[in-house]
Amino acid sequence: MRVLLISYFYLSSLNELGLNLAMKTNLKVILSLTLVLLFPGFLFSRDYKILQWNIWQEGTMVPGGFEAIVNEIHRLKPDFVTLSEVRNYNGSDFTARLTQELEKKGLKYHTAKSYDTGLLSIYPIERFDTIFPHEGDHGTIYRLHATSENGDRFAVFTAHLDYQNCAYYEPRGYSGVDWSECEIPQSVDEILRKNDLSLRDDAIRNFISAAEKDIEDGRTVIIGGDFNEPSLFDWIPDNKDLYDHNGFVVPWTVSSLLKEHNYTDTYRSIYPDPIENPGFTYPASNPEVGIKKLTWAPKSDERERIDYIFYKSPENIETKVKDATIFGPIETICRSEPVKDPGHDKFITPLGVWPTDHKGLLVVLSVIP
């Protein structure tokens, strides 16, 4: 970076010298070509779009849901898609069916059969495996390896973490086990103890272990998913009395583990203030569906950011978040009513029918050679 700055100032200083136009032009061309050869990132970076999307039982909960999923992916054209709630109903292969429909629209994706979560890649899949298997409806994690035409190597993980023992409802006066009304916990320790009865932390530890080998192998690791758990970056002192947090500041387990292992929360890397940019992804408003199907805690403000994309690159690869956008309706359900989200989040709003009860997240990562 220091060399690039020096070169920039050198180019600028040519105007200060008594050189004729031809000499200055030749010097600029030579130095620019040298910079391109030695430091390609000086003039360009390589951008990759990742879409995380919980599609609510394959879009079957909303009339026209499957077609909407196809149309939205075709519009956004992400390089990688991480899906939650893939069910393969009636013996089907959902992601294969999805890629077939996208190909009819001229958009070629690669996939492999999975259950509960799904992965799409515009690049050929070199490896596909299970990191956390589906047992007892406690979530899943899958992984693919792919290499872009520029030679950038990725390990992309899709995660749908355990929805059971969903303890962020407890401070709001609802049980995270059966969602009945309950007494509010007395301490953060009690909340975390109930939270960690889930298998979310087990699944993310499996991911961290597998991903470290990918990073050692020179791959940039990306994980997208519906984590069914808030972030430690979102339950902070500044908003402890907002959104029915009821005074609690909670270092939620999954995000704490990822932070401990130096993973970057893409949304919070650009928008660090959860009051200015809460980034709520659940429960999304959906006019095609009755309110009772969209809320688990009808008397509370249950708005949360539970859908994420995290990444980590090897030390010799510079990767940055170029953009992060909430994908979905501007309204979220609060106390059984659709309300416009507070703050200044940026949205990509639906084309038409919204097929799910979640909002998605579209992130652009820049790999700087």
mmCIF file of C-alpha atoms in Angstrom:
data_model
loop_
_atom_site.group_PDB
_atom_site.id
_atom_site.type_symbol
_atom_site.label_atom_id
_atom_site.label_comp_id
_atom_site.label_asym_id
_atom_site.label_seq_id
_atom_site.Cartn_x
_atom_site.Cartn_y
_atom_site.Cartn_z
ATOM 1 C CA MET A 1 0.000 0.000 0.000
ATOM 2 C CA ARG A 2 2.882 2.374 0.798
ATOM 3 C CA VAL A 3 4.357 1.743 -2.660
ATOM 4 C CA LEU A 4 1.019 2.535 -4.268
ATOM 5 C CA LEU A 5 0.690 5.809 -2.381
ATOM 6 C CA ILE A 6 4.224 6.845 -3.331
ATOM 7 C CA SER A 7 3.469 5.986 -6.968
ATOM 8 C CA TYR A 8 0.259 7.972 -6.867
ATOM 9 C CA PHE A 9 2.019 11.059 -5.572
ATOM 10 C CA TYR A 10 4.756 10.549 -8.145
ATOM 11 C CA LEU A 11 2.208 10.544 -10.952
ATOM 12 C CA SER A 12 0.599 13.663 -9.540
ATOM 13 C CA SER A 13 3.934 15.426 -9.256
ATOM 14 C CA LEU A 14 4.673 15.093 -12.968
ATOM 15 C CA ASN A 15 2.499 18.116 -13.537
ATOM 16 C CA GLU A 16 4.886 20.090 -11.340
ATOM 17 C CA LEU A 17 7.889 19.253 -13.513
ATOM 18 C CA GLY A 18 8.928 21.080 -16.626
ATOM 19 C CA LEU A 19 8.353 18.108 -18.928
ATOM 20 C CA ASN A 20 6.674 18.350 -22.276
ATOM 21 C CA LEU A 21 3.321 16.652 -22.762
ATOM 22 C CA ALA A 22 4.720 13.652 -24.637
ATOM 23 C CA MET A 23 7.292 12.910 -21.923
ATOM 24 C CA LYS A 24 4.713 13.165 -19.147
ATOM 25 C CA THR A 25 2.300 10.918 -21.038
ATOM 26 C CA ASN A 26 4.966 8.269 -21.661
ATOM 27 C CA LEU A 27 6.061 8.266 -18.032
ATOM 28 C CA LYS A 28 2.476 7.918 -16.835
ATOM 29 C CA VAL A 29 1.811 5.001 -19.182
ATOM 30 C CA ILE A 30 4.994 3.178 -18.142
ATOM 31 C CA LEU A 31 4.352 3.627 -14.441
ATOM 32 C CA SER A 32 0.678 2.659 -14.762
ATOM 33 C CA LEU A 33 1.576 -0.555 -16.614
ATOM 34 C CA THR A 34 4.184 -1.350 -13.971
ATOM 35 C CA LEU A 35 1.612 -0.899 -11.206
ATOM 36 C CA VAL A 36 -0.883 -3.133 -13.003
ATOM 37 C CA LEU A 37 1.725 -5.884 -13.354
ATOM 38 C CA LEU A 38 3.076 -5.643 -9.810
ATOM 39 C CA PHE A 39 -0.094 -4.581 -7.972
ATOM 40 C CA PRO A 40 -3.234 -5.558 -9.913
ATOM 41 C CA GLY A 41 -5.405 -4.437 -7.011
ATOM 42 C CA PHE A 42 -4.236 -0.853 -7.584
ATOM 43 C CA LEU A 43 -6.675 -0.524 -10.480
ATOM 44 C CA PHE A 44 -9.228 -3.228 -9.800
ATOM 45 C CA SER A 45 -10.467 -5.817 -7.363
ATOM 46 C CA ARG A 46 -12.526 -8.919 -7.994
ATOM 47 C CA ASP A 47 -16.047 -8.773 -6.638
ATOM 48 C CA TYR A 48 -18.224 -11.703 -5.600
ATOM 49 C CA LYS A 49 -21.890 -11.539 -4.637
ATOM 50 C CA ILE A 50 -23.234 -13.867 -1.944
ATOM 51 C CA LEU A 51 -26.919 -14.264 -1.154
ATOM 52 C CA GLN A 52 -28.168 -15.749 2.128
ATOM 53 C CA TRP A 53 -31.866 -16.587 2.035
ATOM 54 C CA ASN A 54 -34.222 -18.580 4.227
ATOM 55 C CA ILE A 55 -36.894 -19.571 1.700
ATOM 56 C CA TRP A 56 -39.510 -20.864 4.204
ATOM 57 C CA GLN A 57 -40.124 -24.474 3.295
ATOM 58 C CA GLU A 58 -38.997 -23.992 -0.315
ATOM 59 C CA GLY A 59 -41.474 -21.145 -0.822
ATOM 60 C CA THR A 60 -44.437 -23.488 -0.371
ATOM 61 C CA MET A 61 -45.986 -21.342 2.371
ATOM 62 C CA VAL A 62 -46.794 -18.551 -0.107
ATOM 63 C CA PRO A 63 -48.739 -18.894 -3.378
ATOM 64 C CA GLY A 64 -46.285 -18.499 -6.243
ATOM 65 C CA GLY A 65 -43.353 -18.865 -3.838
ATOM 66 C CA PHE A 66 -41.168 -21.123 -5.960
ATOM 67 C CA GLU A 67 -41.504 -18.924 -9.028
ATOM 68 C CA ALA A 68 -40.631 -15.889 -6.884
ATOM 69 C CA ILE A 69 -37.461 -17.595 -5.640
ATOM 70 C CA VAL A 70 -36.412 -18.304 -9.230
ATOM 71 C CA ASN A 71 -37.166 -14.756 -10.365
ATOM 72 C CA GLU A 72 -35.344 -13.079 -7.488
ATOM 73 C CA ILE A 73 -32.175 -15.153 -7.866
ATOM 74 C CA HIS A 74 -32.253 -14.458 -11.594
ATOM 75 C CA ARG A 75 -32.541 -10.726 -10.876
ATOM 76 C CA LEU A 76 -29.726 -10.617 -8.293
ATOM 77 C CA LYS A 77 -27.371 -13.038 -10.061
ATOM 78 C CA PRO A 78 -25.225 -13.868 -7.023
ATOM 79 C CA ASP A 79 -22.049 -15.911 -7.409
ATOM 80 C CA PHE A 80 -22.985 -18.069 -4.417
ATOM 81 C CA VAL A 81 -26.354 -18.716 -2.768
ATOM 82 C CA THR A 82 -26.791 -20.178 0.716
ATOM 83 C CA LEU A 83 -30.331 -21.379 1.305
ATOM 84 C CA SER A 84 -32.208 -22.372 4.458
ATOM 85 C CA GLU A 85 -35.272 -24.655 4.687
ATOM 86 C CA VAL A 86 -34.683 -26.951 1.727
ATOM 87 C CA ARG A 87 -37.056 -29.917 2.199
ATOM 88 C CA ASN A 88 -36.989 -31.940 -1.041
ATOM 89 C CA TYR A 89 -40.732 -32.493 -0.846
ATOM 90 C CA ASN A 90 -42.247 -35.544 -2.554
ATOM 91 C CA GLY A 91 -38.857 -37.092 -3.195
ATOM 92 C CA SER A 92 -37.636 -34.136 -5.257
ATOM 93 C CA ASP A 93 -34.208 -32.526 -5.372
ATOM 94 C CA PHE A 94 -35.051 -28.878 -4.707
ATOM 95 C CA THR A 95 -31.766 -27.219 -5.647
ATOM 96 C CA ALA A 96 -31.557 -29.282 -8.854
ATOM 97 C CA ARG A 97 -35.078 -28.160 -9.742
ATOM 98 C CA LEU A 98 -34.139 -24.578 -8.928
ATOM 99 C CA THR A 99 -31.014 -24.627 -11.105
ATOM 100 C CA GLN A 100 -32.995 -26.163 -13.981
ATOM 101 C CA GLU A 101 -35.470 -23.282 -13.896
ATOM 102 C CA LEU A 102 -32.673 -20.714 -13.666
ATOM 103 C CA GLU A 103 -30.922 -22.275 -16.643
ATOM 104 C CA LYS A 104 -34.098 -21.812 -18.675
ATOM 105 C CA LYS A 105 -33.625 -18.109 -17.981
ATOM 106 C CA GLY A 106 -30.017 -18.245 -19.149
ATOM 107 C CA LEU A 107 -28.354 -18.408 -15.715
ATOM 108 C CA LYS A 108 -26.168 -21.456 -15.100
ATOM 109 C CA TYR A 109 -25.595 -22.654 -11.518
ATOM 110 C CA HIS A 110 -23.955 -25.732 -10.047
ATOM 111 C CA THR A 111 -25.370 -27.549 -7.025
ATOM 112 C CA ALA A 112 -25.461 -30.864 -5.164
ATOM 113 C CA LYS A 113 -28.318 -32.534 -3.345
ATOM 114 C CA SER A 114 -28.745 -31.595 0.299
ATOM 115 C CA TYR A 115 -31.445 -31.356 2.933
ATOM 116 C CA ASP A 116 -32.428 -28.457 5.217
ATOM 117 C CA THR A 117 -29.818 -26.168 3.686
ATOM 118 C CA GLY A 118 -28.726 -25.727 0.092
ATOM 119 C CA LEU A 119 -25.877 -24.276 -1.972
ATOM 120 C CA LEU A 120 -25.665 -22.794 -5.462
ATOM 121 C CA SER A 121 -22.441 -21.736 -7.186
ATOM 122 C CA ILE A 122 -21.887 -20.197 -10.601
ATOM 123 C CA TYR A 123 -18.487 -21.929 -10.543
ATOM 124 C CA PRO A 124 -18.097 -25.707 -10.885
ATOM 125 C CA ILE A 125 -18.190 -27.512 -7.545
ATOM 126 C CA GLU A 126 -14.919 -29.295 -6.783
ATOM 127 C CA ARG A 127 -16.037 -30.789 -3.482
ATOM 128 C CA PHE A 128 -19.333 -31.034 -1.601
ATOM 129 C CA ASP A 129 -19.715 -32.508 1.868
ATOM 130 C CA THR A 130 -21.662 -32.478 5.114
ATOM 131 C CA ILE A 131 -20.181 -30.618 8.086
ATOM 132 C CA PHE A 132 -23.101 -30.954 10.515
ATOM 133 C CA PRO A 133 -25.657 -33.643 9.608
ATOM 134 C CA HIS A 134 -29.419 -33.377 9.940
ATOM 135 C CA GLU A 135 -30.570 -35.311 13.007
ATOM 136 C CA GLY A 136 -33.673 -34.567 15.050
ATOM 137 C CA ASP A 137 -34.299 -31.280 13.228
ATOM 138 C CA HIS A 138 -31.320 -29.610 14.925
ATOM 139 C CA GLY A 139 -30.046 -27.929 11.765
ATOM 140 C CA THR A 140 -27.352 -28.622 9.189
ATOM 141 C CA ILE A 141 -24.157 -27.257 7.670
ATOM 142 C CA TYR A 142 -22.826 -28.181 4.207
ATOM 143 C CA ARG A 143 -19.701 -27.071 2.347
ATOM 144 C CA LEU A 144 -18.593 -26.667 -1.255
ATOM 145 C CA HIS A 145 -15.225 -25.862 -2.780
ATOM 146 C CA ALA A 146 -15.063 -23.766 -5.937
ATOM 147 C CA THR A 147 -12.528 -21.712 -7.868
ATOM 148 C CA SER A 148 -13.436 -18.623 -9.882
ATOM 149 C CA GLU A 149 -12.181 -17.943 -13.394
ATOM 150 C CA ASN A 150 -9.742 -15.474 -11.788
ATOM 151 C CA GLY A 151 -8.224 -18.253 -9.703
ATOM 152 C CA ASP A 152 -9.737 -17.144 -6.381
ATOM 153 C CA ARG A 153 -10.427 -20.248 -4.266
ATOM 154 C CA PHE A 154 -13.421 -20.478 -1.928
ATOM 155 C CA ALA A 155 -14.915 -22.755 0.679
ATOM 156 C CA VAL A 156 -18.579 -21.784 0.985
ATOM 157 C CA PHE A 157 -20.679 -23.112 3.857
ATOM 158 C CA THR A 158 -24.446 -22.981 4.255
ATOM 159 C CA ALA A 159 -25.903 -23.179 7.754
ATOM 160 C CA HIS A 160 -29.389 -23.515 9.167
ATOM 161 C CA LEU A 161 -28.791 -23.761 12.892
ATOM 162 C CA ASP A 162 -30.995 -25.382 15.506
ATOM 163 C CA TYR A 163 -34.300 -23.549 16.013
ATOM 164 C CA GLN A 164 -34.901 -25.328 19.320
ATOM 165 C CA ASN A 165 -34.061 -23.754 22.707
ATOM 166 C CA CYS A 166 -34.385 -20.393 20.975
ATOM 167 C CA ALA A 167 -33.453 -18.338 24.015
ATOM 168 C CA TYR A 168 -33.716 -14.849 22.546
ATOM 169 C CA TYR A 169 -37.458 -15.147 23.175
ATOM 170 C CA GLU A 170 -36.886 -15.569 26.925
ATOM 171 C CA PRO A 171 -36.113 -11.872 27.692
ATOM 172 C CA ARG A 172 -39.310 -11.063 25.806
ATOM 173 C CA GLY A 173 -41.415 -13.220 28.123
ATOM 174 C CA TYR A 174 -41.784 -16.242 25.833
ATOM 175 C CA SER A 175 -40.344 -19.713 26.209
ATOM 176 C CA GLY A 176 -37.703 -20.630 23.660
ATOM 177 C CA VAL A 177 -38.868 -24.243 23.903
ATOM 178 C CA ASP A 178 -42.623 -24.069 23.264
ATOM 179 C CA TRP A 179 -43.161 -20.295 22.820
ATOM 180 C CA SER A 180 -45.672 -20.063 25.640
ATOM 181 C CA GLU A 181 -45.633 -16.945 27.806
ATOM 182 C CA CYS A 182 -43.171 -17.239 30.701
ATOM 183 C CA GLU A 183 -41.318 -15.304 33.380
ATOM 184 C CA ILE A 184 -38.404 -13.194 32.181
ATOM 185 C CA PRO A 185 -35.015 -14.688 33.200
ATOM 186 C CA GLN A 186 -33.143 -13.152 36.122
ATOM 187 C CA SER A 187 -29.690 -13.000 34.553
ATOM 188 C CA VAL A 188 -27.642 -13.174 31.368
ATOM 189 C CA ASP A 189 -26.141 -16.444 32.629
ATOM 190 C CA GLU A 190 -29.610 -17.968 32.764
ATOM 191 C CA ILE A 191 -30.338 -16.847 29.209
ATOM 192 C CA LEU A 192 -27.070 -18.295 27.897
ATOM 193 C CA ARG A 193 -27.537 -21.532 29.808
ATOM 194 C CA LYS A 194 -30.907 -22.027 28.095
ATOM 195 C CA ASN A 195 -29.454 -20.913 24.767
ATOM 196 C CA ASP A 196 -26.657 -23.457 24.879
ATOM 197 C CA LEU A 197 -29.055 -26.351 25.374
ATOM 198 C CA SER A 198 -29.468 -26.037 21.612
ATOM 199 C CA LEU A 199 -27.004 -27.587 19.158
ATOM 200 C CA ARG A 200 -26.179 -24.262 17.508
ATOM 201 C CA ASP A 201 -22.836 -24.018 19.288
ATOM 202 C CA ASP A 202 -22.013 -27.649 18.444
ATOM 203 C CA ALA A 203 -22.705 -27.029 14.761
ATOM 204 C CA ILE A 204 -20.623 -23.852 14.590
ATOM 205 C CA ARG A 205 -17.687 -25.577 16.317
ATOM 206 C CA ASN A 206 -17.828 -28.246 13.593
ATOM 207 C CA PHE A 207 -17.743 -25.453 11.018
ATOM 208 C CA ILE A 208 -14.792 -23.674 12.633
ATOM 209 C CA SER A 209 -12.779 -26.888 12.752
ATOM 210 C CA ALA A 210 -13.465 -27.766 9.110
ATOM 211 C CA ALA A 211 -12.941 -24.213 7.873
ATOM 212 C CA GLU A 212 -9.519 -23.824 9.493
ATOM 213 C CA LYS A 213 -8.210 -26.539 7.185
ATOM 214 C CA ASP A 214 -9.649 -24.675 4.197
ATOM 215 C CA ILE A 215 -7.950 -21.455 5.291
ATOM 216 C CA GLU A 216 -4.642 -23.292 5.715
ATOM 217 C CA ASP A 217 -5.148 -24.553 2.161
ATOM 218 C CA GLY A 218 -5.459 -20.980 0.883
ATOM 219 C CA ARG A 219 -9.220 -20.724 0.507
ATOM 220 C CA THR A 220 -11.379 -17.792 1.528
ATOM 221 C CA VAL A 221 -14.108 -19.147 3.795
ATOM 222 C CA ILE A 222 -17.674 -17.838 3.578
ATOM 223 C CA ILE A 223 -20.562 -19.002 5.736
ATOM 224 C CA GLY A 224 -24.130 -17.851 5.190
ATOM 225 C CA GLY A 225 -27.083 -18.971 7.192
ATOM 226 C CA ASP A 226 -30.135 -18.563 9.331
ATOM 227 C CA PHE A 227 -28.456 -18.972 12.713
ATOM 228 C CA ASN A 228 -31.677 -18.769 14.771
ATOM 229 C CA GLU A 229 -29.694 -16.714 17.267
ATOM 230 C CA PRO A 230 -28.956 -12.986 17.661
ATOM 231 C CA SER A 231 -25.502 -11.442 17.591
ATOM 232 C CA LEU A 232 -23.372 -10.136 20.434
ATOM 233 C CA PHE A 233 -22.925 -7.055 18.214
ATOM 234 C CA ASP A 234 -26.663 -6.364 18.409
ATOM 235 C CA TRP A 235 -27.472 -6.808 22.115
ATOM 236 C CA ILE A 236 -25.328 -3.983 23.434
ATOM 237 C CA PRO A 237 -25.712 -1.351 26.191
ATOM 238 C CA ASP A 238 -27.007 1.266 23.739
ATOM 239 C CA ASN A 239 -30.101 -0.751 22.849
ATOM 240 C CA LYS A 240 -30.665 -2.744 26.042
ATOM 241 C CA ASP A 241 -34.024 -0.993 26.495
ATOM 242 C CA LEU A 242 -35.125 -1.340 22.855
ATOM 243 C CA TYR A 243 -36.832 -4.184 20.981
ATOM 244 C CA ASP A 244 -37.937 -5.855 24.244
ATOM 245 C CA HIS A 245 -34.365 -6.639 25.270
ATOM 246 C CA ASN A 246 -35.597 -5.693 28.752
ATOM 247 C CA GLY A 247 -32.248 -4.378 29.956
ATOM 248 C CA PHE A 248 -30.143 -7.354 28.889
ATOM 249 C CA VAL A 249 -26.755 -7.141 27.199
ATOM 250 C CA VAL A 250 -26.030 -10.637 25.900
ATOM 251 C CA PRO A 251 -22.819 -12.057 24.361
ATOM 252 C CA TRP A 252 -24.654 -14.623 22.230
ATOM 253 C CA THR A 253 -22.712 -17.837 21.792
ATOM 254 C CA VAL A 254 -22.447 -18.429 18.042
ATOM 255 C CA SER A 255 -21.372 -14.897 17.123
ATOM 256 C CA SER A 256 -18.972 -14.885 20.092
ATOM 257 C CA LEU A 257 -17.317 -18.069 18.841
ATOM 258 C CA LEU A 258 -16.975 -16.632 15.332
ATOM 259 C CA LYS A 259 -15.526 -13.394 16.666
ATOM 260 C CA GLU A 260 -13.074 -15.369 18.818
ATOM 261 C CA HIS A 261 -11.847 -17.131 15.664
ATOM 262 C CA ASN A 262 -11.502 -13.869 13.690
ATOM 263 C CA TYR A 263 -14.486 -14.197 11.382
ATOM 264 C CA THR A 264 -15.933 -10.968 10.011
ATOM 265 C CA ASP A 265 -19.652 -10.258 10.298
ATOM 266 C CA THR A 266 -20.154 -8.714 6.864
ATOM 267 C CA TYR A 267 -23.142 -6.564 7.790
ATOM 268 C CA ARG A 268 -21.656 -5.158 10.980
ATOM 269 C CA SER A 269 -18.323 -4.521 9.258
ATOM 270 C CA ILE A 270 -20.056 -1.832 7.171
ATOM 271 C CA TYR A 271 -22.810 -0.872 9.605
ATOM 272 C CA PRO A 272 -21.375 -1.199 13.129
ATOM 273 C CA ASP A 273 -24.200 0.653 14.912
ATOM 274 C CA PRO A 274 -27.259 -1.587 15.512
ATOM 275 C CA ILE A 275 -29.418 1.446 16.279
ATOM 276 C CA GLU A 276 -28.616 3.268 13.039
ATOM 277 C CA ASN A 277 -28.719 -0.001 11.097
ATOM 278 C CA PRO A 278 -30.499 -2.772 13.011
ATOM 279 C CA GLY A 279 -30.485 -5.032 9.944
ATOM 280 C CA PHE A 280 -33.552 -6.998 11.039
ATOM 281 C CA THR A 281 -34.145 -10.137 8.994
ATOM 282 C CA TYR A 282 -36.949 -11.741 11.008
ATOM 283 C CA PRO A 283 -39.935 -11.854 11.145
ATOM 284 C CA ALA A 284 -40.429 -10.256 7.751
ATOM 285 C CA SER A 285 -43.798 -8.796 6.916
ATOM 286 C CA ASN A 286 -45.620 -10.660 4.165
ATOM 287 C CA PRO A 287 -49.043 -9.492 2.909
ATOM 288 C CA GLU A 288 -49.636 -12.887 1.294
ATOM 289 C CA VAL A 289 -49.728 -14.602 4.710
ATOM 290 C CA GLY A 290 -51.788 -14.114 7.863
ATOM 291 C CA ILE A 291 -50.029 -12.408 10.768
ATOM 292 C CA LYS A 292 -50.437 -15.468 13.024
ATOM 293 C CA LYS A 293 -48.156 -17.447 10.718
ATOM 294 C CA LEU A 294 -45.465 -14.771 10.896
ATOM 295 C CA THR A 295 -45.035 -14.405 14.654
ATOM 296 C CA TRP A 296 -43.967 -16.737 17.463
ATOM 297 C CA ALA A 297 -44.339 -14.148 20.211
ATOM 298 C CA PRO A 298 -47.435 -12.138 19.259
ATOM 299 C CA LYS A 299 -47.371 -9.665 22.168
ATOM 300 C CA SER A 300 -43.683 -8.812 21.900
ATOM 301 C CA ASP A 301 -41.217 -6.946 19.731
ATOM 302 C CA GLU A 302 -39.350 -9.976 18.411
ATOM 303 C CA ARG A 303 -37.469 -8.212 15.614
ATOM 304 C CA GLU A 304 -33.988 -9.655 15.190
ATOM 305 C CA ARG A 305 -31.055 -10.016 12.858
ATOM 306 C CA ILE A 306 -30.606 -13.792 12.699
ATOM 307 C CA ASP A 307 -29.519 -14.257 9.060
ATOM 308 C CA TYR A 308 -25.818 -13.653 8.451
ATOM 309 C CA ILE A 309 -22.855 -13.920 6.138
ATOM 310 C CA PHE A 310 -19.430 -14.211 7.801
ATOM 311 C CA TYR A 311 -16.061 -14.647 6.117
ATOM 312 C CA LYS A 312 -12.389 -15.231 6.839
ATOM 313 C CA SER A 313 -9.468 -15.198 4.401
ATOM 314 C CA PRO A 314 -5.922 -16.535 4.610
ATOM 315 C CA GLU A 315 -3.402 -13.945 5.785
ATOM 316 C CA ASN A 316 -1.952 -13.495 2.290
ATOM 317 C CA ILE A 317 -5.339 -12.687 0.701
ATOM 318 C CA GLU A 318 -6.875 -9.268 1.247
ATOM 319 C CA THR A 319 -10.662 -9.439 1.286
ATOM 320 C CA LYS A 320 -13.066 -6.624 2.135
ATOM 321 C CA VAL A 321 -16.816 -6.122 2.296
ATOM 322 C CA LYS A 322 -17.763 -3.768 -0.518
ATOM 323 C CA ASP A 323 -21.511 -3.761 0.091
ATOM 324 C CA ALA A 324 -24.164 -5.383 2.260
ATOM 325 C CA THR A 325 -27.884 -4.965 1.653
ATOM 326 C CA ILE A 326 -31.037 -6.300 3.274
ATOM 327 C CA PHE A 327 -33.075 -8.134 0.649
ATOM 328 C CA GLY A 328 -36.820 -8.150 1.237
ATOM 329 C CA PRO A 329 -39.737 -6.029 2.424
ATOM 330 C CA ILE A 330 -39.046 -2.853 4.412
ATOM 331 C CA GLU A 331 -41.591 -3.863 7.068
ATOM 332 C CA THR A 332 -41.035 -6.338 9.917
ATOM 333 C CA ILE A 333 -43.629 -7.780 12.310
ATOM 334 C CA CYS A 334 -43.713 -6.152 15.775
ATOM 335 C CA ARG A 335 -46.426 -6.993 18.302
ATOM 336 C CA SER A 336 -48.444 -8.676 15.558
ATOM 337 C CA GLU A 337 -48.333 -5.610 13.289
ATOM 338 C CA PRO A 338 -46.222 -4.809 10.222
ATOM 339 C CA VAL A 339 -44.017 -1.810 10.997
ATOM 340 C CA LYS A 340 -41.431 -0.015 8.891
ATOM 341 C CA ASP A 341 -37.940 -0.815 10.061
ATOM 342 C CA PRO A 342 -36.210 1.904 12.097
ATOM 343 C CA GLY A 343 -32.799 3.260 11.255
ATOM 344 C CA HIS A 344 -31.249 3.635 7.830
ATOM 345 C CA ASP A 345 -30.826 0.120 6.459
ATOM 346 C CA LYS A 346 -30.490 -0.198 2.706
ATOM 347 C CA PHE A 347 -33.012 -2.508 1.020
ATOM 348 C CA ILE A 348 -33.481 -4.400 -2.196
ATOM 349 C CA THR A 349 -37.263 -4.725 -2.198
ATOM 350 C CA PRO A 350 -39.153 -7.651 -3.770
ATOM 351 C CA LEU A 351 -40.080 -7.803 -7.441
ATOM 352 C CA GLY A 352 -43.569 -8.971 -6.531
ATOM 353 C CA VAL A 353 -44.616 -11.885 -4.345
ATOM 354 C CA TRP A 354 -42.305 -12.305 -1.341
ATOM 355 C CA PRO A 355 -41.925 -16.066 -0.795
ATOM 356 C CA THR A 356 -40.802 -16.208 2.829
ATOM 357 C CA ASP A 357 -41.050 -14.980 6.419
ATOM 358 C CA HIS A 358 -37.374 -13.950 6.492
ATOM 359 C CA LYS A 359 -35.437 -11.206 4.788
ATOM 360 C CA GLY A 360 -32.329 -12.157 2.904
ATOM 361 C CA LEU A 361 -28.869 -10.626 2.892
ATOM 362 C CA LEU A 362 -26.895 -9.767 -0.245
ATOM 363 C CA VAL A 363 -23.190 -9.108 0.278
ATOM 364 C CA VAL A 364 -20.455 -8.105 -2.160
ATOM 365 C CA LEU A 365 -16.958 -9.253 -1.183
ATOM 366 C CA SER A 366 -13.928 -7.779 -2.907
ATOM 367 C CA VAL A 367 -10.805 -9.902 -3.254
ATOM 368 C CA ILE A 368 -7.831 -7.615 -3.790
ATOM 369 C CA PRO A 369 -4.956 -9.372 -5.560
#
